Backbone as CSV, one residue per row, in Angstrom:
resi,resn,N_x,N_y,N_z,CA_x,CA_y,CA_z,C_x,C_y,C_z
1,UNK,31.694,-1.686,-31.771,30.289,-2.020,-31.648,30.093,-3.026,-30.516
2,UNK,31.024,-3.937,-30.383,30.915,-4.943,-29.312,30.983,-4.268,-27.943
3,UNK,31.913,-3.334,-27.781,32.030,-2.649,-26.492,30.800,-1.789,-26.206
4,UNK,30.248,-1.163,-27.256,29.032,-0.388,-27.064,27.880,-1.293,-26.628
5,UNK,27.737,-2.444,-27.276,26.681,-3.388,-26.901,26.844,-3.900,-25.483
6,UNK,28.088,-4.235,-25.121,28.340,-4.740,-23.771,28.065,-3.672,-22.716
7,UNK,28.523,-2.451,-22.964,28.278,-1.391,-21.984,26.788,-1.053,-21.896
8,UNK,26.054,-1.167,-23.007,24.615,-0.929,-22.976,23.911,-1.987,-22.138
9,UNK,24.296,-3.242,-22.309,23.691,-4.328,-21.520,23.976,-4.122,-20.032
10,UNK,25.200,-3.762,-19.700,25.553,-3.534,-18.292,24.768,-2.353,-17.728
11,UNK,24.665,-1.289,-18.505,23.912,-0.109,-18.044,22.448,-0.412,-17.831
12,UNK,21.828,-1.124,-18.762,20.411,-1.472,-18.609,20.198,-2.421,-17.430
13,UNK,21.152,-3.330,-17.206,20.990,-4.224,-16.061,21.090,-3.446,-14.756
14,UNK,22.023,-2.499,-14.685,22.145,-1.675,-13.478,20.843,-0.912,-13.228
15,UNK,20.304,-0.328,-14.285,19.043,0.407,-14.181,17.914,-0.522,-13.722
16,UNK,17.834,-1.707,-14.304,16.792,-2.671,-13.931,16.942,-3.109,-12.479
17,UNK,18.183,-3.321,-12.051,18.410,-3.754,-10.674,17.997,-2.681,-9.672
18,UNK,18.319,-1.433,-9.962,17.925,-0.349,-9.060,16.400,-0.206,-8.994
19,UNK,15.744,-0.305,-10.136,14.280,-0.221,-10.151,13.659,-1.403,-9.418
20,UNK,14.207,-2.597,-9.632,13.709,-3.802,-8.964,13.866,-3.668,-7.455
21,UNK,15.012,-3.178,-7.010,15.234,-2.982,-5.568,14.260,-1.968,-4.987
22,UNK,13.954,-0.925,-5.756,13.018,0.083,-5.273,11.609,-0.480,-5.168
23,UNK,11.191,-1.239,-6.185,9.825,-1.777,-6.197,9.652,-2.958,-5.250
24,UNK,10.673,-3.778,-5.138,10.600,-4.991,-4.309,11.825,-5.050,-3.397
25,UNK,11.850,-4.275,-2.315,13.060,-4.204,-1.485,13.408,-5.509,-0.776
26,UNK,12.428,-6.349,-0.512,12.685,-7.584,0.222,12.952,-8.774,-0.700
27,UNK,12.653,-8.646,-1.971,12.776,-9.772,-2.901,14.241,-10.042,-3.238
28,UNK,14.485,-11.283,-3.596,15.826,-11.696,-3.982,16.130,-11.256,-5.416
29,UNK,17.378,-10.938,-5.662,17.770,-10.474,-6.992,17.967,-11.602,-7.997
30,UNK,18.021,-12.841,-7.549,18.310,-13.928,-8.480,17.222,-14.062,-9.537
31,UNK,15.978,-13.718,-9.192,14.882,-13.789,-10.172,15.153,-12.818,-11.319
32,UNK,15.500,-11.592,-10.973,15.795,-10.593,-11.996,17.012,-10.991,-12.814
33,UNK,18.043,-11.478,-12.172,19.275,-11.848,-12.881,19.040,-12.986,-13.867
34,UNK,18.295,-14.001,-13.438,17.997,-15.115,-14.346,17.139,-14.640,-15.509
35,UNK,16.128,-13.846,-15.224,15.264,-13.324,-16.281,16.050,-12.447,-17.250
36,UNK,16.914,-11.580,-16.732,17.699,-10.698,-17.591,18.662,-11.494,-18.468
37,UNK,19.314,-12.520,-17.887,20.217,-13.354,-18.686,19.465,-14.116,-19.769
38,UNK,18.291,-14.638,-19.430,17.511,-15.388,-20.413,17.061,-14.488,-21.556
39,UNK,16.587,-13.304,-21.237,16.140,-12.373,-22.275,17.328,-11.898,-23.103
40,UNK,18.478,-11.654,-22.465,19.668,-11.225,-23.206,20.141,-12.310,-24.165
41,UNK,20.144,-13.542,-23.712,20.556,-14.641,-24.597,19.559,-14.832,-25.727
42,UNK,18.274,-14.758,-25.427,17.256,-14.907,-26.473,17.381,-13.782,-27.495
43,UNK,17.628,-12.568,-27.038,17.795,-11.449,-27.955,19.047,-11.552,-28.799
44,UNK,20.085,-12.214,-28.254,21.336,-12.355,-28.996,21.225,-13.364,-30.134
45,UNK,20.358,-14.347,-29.990,20.268,-15.389,-31.018,19.022,-15.274,-31.883
46,UNK,18.095,-14.391,-31.537,16.848,-14.258,-32.297,17.087,-13.453,-33.573
47,UNK,16.167,-13.557,-34.481,16.218,-12.819,-35.740,15.970,-11.338,-35.462
48,UNK,16.730,-10.458,-36.137,16.613,-9.023,-35.880,15.236,-8.471,-36.213
49,UNK,14.536,-9.114,-37.144,13.191,-8.670,-37.476,12.219,-8.835,-36.317
50,UNK,12.543,-9.693,-35.384,11.712,-9.907,-34.191,12.229,-9.065,-33.024
51,UNK,13.550,-8.963,-32.907,14.159,-8.304,-31.750,13.845,-6.812,-31.706
52,UNK,14.006,-6.104,-32.830,13.819,-4.652,-32.812,12.406,-4.227,-32.445
53,UNK,11.362,-4.852,-32.979,10.018,-4.449,-32.515,9.792,-4.708,-31.024
54,UNK,10.350,-5.800,-30.509,10.207,-6.091,-29.074,10.946,-5.039,-28.251
55,UNK,12.151,-4.660,-28.693,12.924,-3.630,-27.990,12.155,-2.309,-27.996
56,UNK,11.600,-1.948,-29.145,10.821,-0.709,-29.222,9.605,-0.756,-28.299
57,UNK,8.943,-1.878,-28.252,7.774,-2.037,-27.385,8.160,-1.917,-25.914
58,UNK,9.250,-2.549,-25.520,9.688,-2.486,-24.126,10.118,-1.060,-23.741
59,UNK,10.787,-0.350,-24.647,11.136,1.045,-24.355,9.887,1.905,-24.227
60,UNK,8.875,1.615,-25.028,7.609,2.327,-24.894,6.949,2.048,-23.554
61,UNK,7.008,0.796,-23.112,6.449,0.464,-21.796,7.194,1.189,-20.676
62,UNK,8.499,1.386,-20.838,9.247,2.109,-19.809,8.890,3.584,-19.808
63,UNK,8.475,4.110,-20.934,8.111,5.527,-20.996,6.744,5.792,-20.362
64,UNK,5.877,4.802,-20.315,4.522,5.005,-19.794,4.483,5.553,-18.366
65,UNK,5.189,4.972,-17.405,5.134,5.539,-16.053,5.643,6.976,-16.001
66,UNK,6.668,7.287,-16.806,7.187,8.654,-16.827,6.167,9.617,-17.413
67,UNK,5.499,9.218,-18.471,4.485,10.079,-19.070,3.300,10.289,-18.136
68,UNK,2.902,9.233,-17.440,1.817,9.366,-16.470,2.209,10.313,-15.328
69,UNK,3.446,10.211,-14.866,3.907,11.100,-13.795,3.954,12.549,-14.280
70,UNK,4.420,12.766,-15.506,4.435,14.128,-16.054,3.033,14.693,-16.154
71,UNK,2.108,13.889,-16.607,0.717,14.334,-16.730,0.144,14.671,-15.362
72,UNK,0.398,13.800,-14.385,-0.145,14.008,-13.045,0.479,15.223,-12.356
73,UNK,1.759,15.470,-12.605,2.459,16.564,-11.944,2.450,17.865,-12.738
74,UNK,1.837,17.889,-13.911,1.870,19.096,-14.737,1.251,20.320,-14.063
75,UNK,0.160,20.205,-13.288,-0.334,21.409,-12.604,0.679,21.987,-11.617
76,UNK,1.420,21.133,-10.953,2.429,21.605,-9.993,3.575,22.287,-10.733
77,UNK,3.958,21.723,-11.878,5.032,22.331,-12.663,4.618,23.719,-13.139
78,UNK,3.392,23.855,-13.601,2.901,25.164,-14.049,2.890,26.144,-12.887
79,UNK,2.394,25.718,-11.751,2.320,26.583,-10.571,3.710,27.025,-10.119
80,UNK,4.662,26.101,-10.128,6.008,26.428,-9.651,6.803,27.231,-10.669
81,UNK,6.475,27.118,-11.940,7.262,27.823,-12.961,6.775,29.244,-13.214
82,UNK,5.557,29.566,-12.828,5.041,30.925,-13.047,5.926,32.008,-12.434
83,UNK,6.302,31.899,-11.136,7.163,32.950,-10.563,8.505,33.079,-11.294
84,UNK,9.051,31.958,-11.740,10.319,32.001,-12.459,10.181,32.794,-13.753
85,UNK,9.150,32.509,-14.533,8.966,33.207,-15.799,8.590,34.674,-15.588
86,UNK,7.899,34.976,-14.503,7.611,36.378,-14.194,8.901,37.133,-13.890
87,UNK,9.776,36.536,-13.081,11.066,37.167,-12.783,11.907,37.296,-14.049
88,UNK,11.865,36.295,-14.900,12.631,36.317,-16.140,12.156,37.443,-17.064
89,UNK,10.847,37.588,-17.211,10.340,38.650,-18.083,10.611,40.025,-17.470
90,UNK,10.548,40.128,-16.145,10.843,41.404,-15.487,12.312,41.764,-15.700
91,UNK,13.186,40.806,-15.591,14.612,41.041,-15.795,14.883,41.452,-17.241
92,UNK,14.173,40.835,-18.186,14.344,41.195,-19.593,13.867,42.616,-19.858
93,UNK,12.754,43.003,-19.241,12.251,44.369,-19.401,13.210,45.396,-18.822
94,UNK,13.787,45.079,-17.652,14.720,46.005,-17.019,15.997,46.154,-17.818
95,UNK,16.470,45.058,-18.399,17.726,45.135,-19.150,17.539,45.839,-20.495
96,UNK,16.323,45.857,-21.029,16.090,46.515,-22.317,15.877,48.016,-22.147
97,UNK,15.666,48.483,-20.930,15.408,49.925,-20.714,16.668,50.697,-20.614
């Protein structure tokens, strides 16, 4: 469990660092590192009844940009997938004959 927790923290920090670099290419990383260490330490010593709802809320906040992008790009996905499904149904019809 300890190794799983440690690898999860490292993975989330890597993800946060890449996103931070993308959003703020000129900014220094020390701000993110200090904030991440402070939040990690606070989460390690806080009561679990407080930590889990905060974790769930933060994961929900991370899903929001992805959901907005899916919603915005859904017409393009439909347009691009139509030819694929037409070819797929044609192939199924040919193989059943």
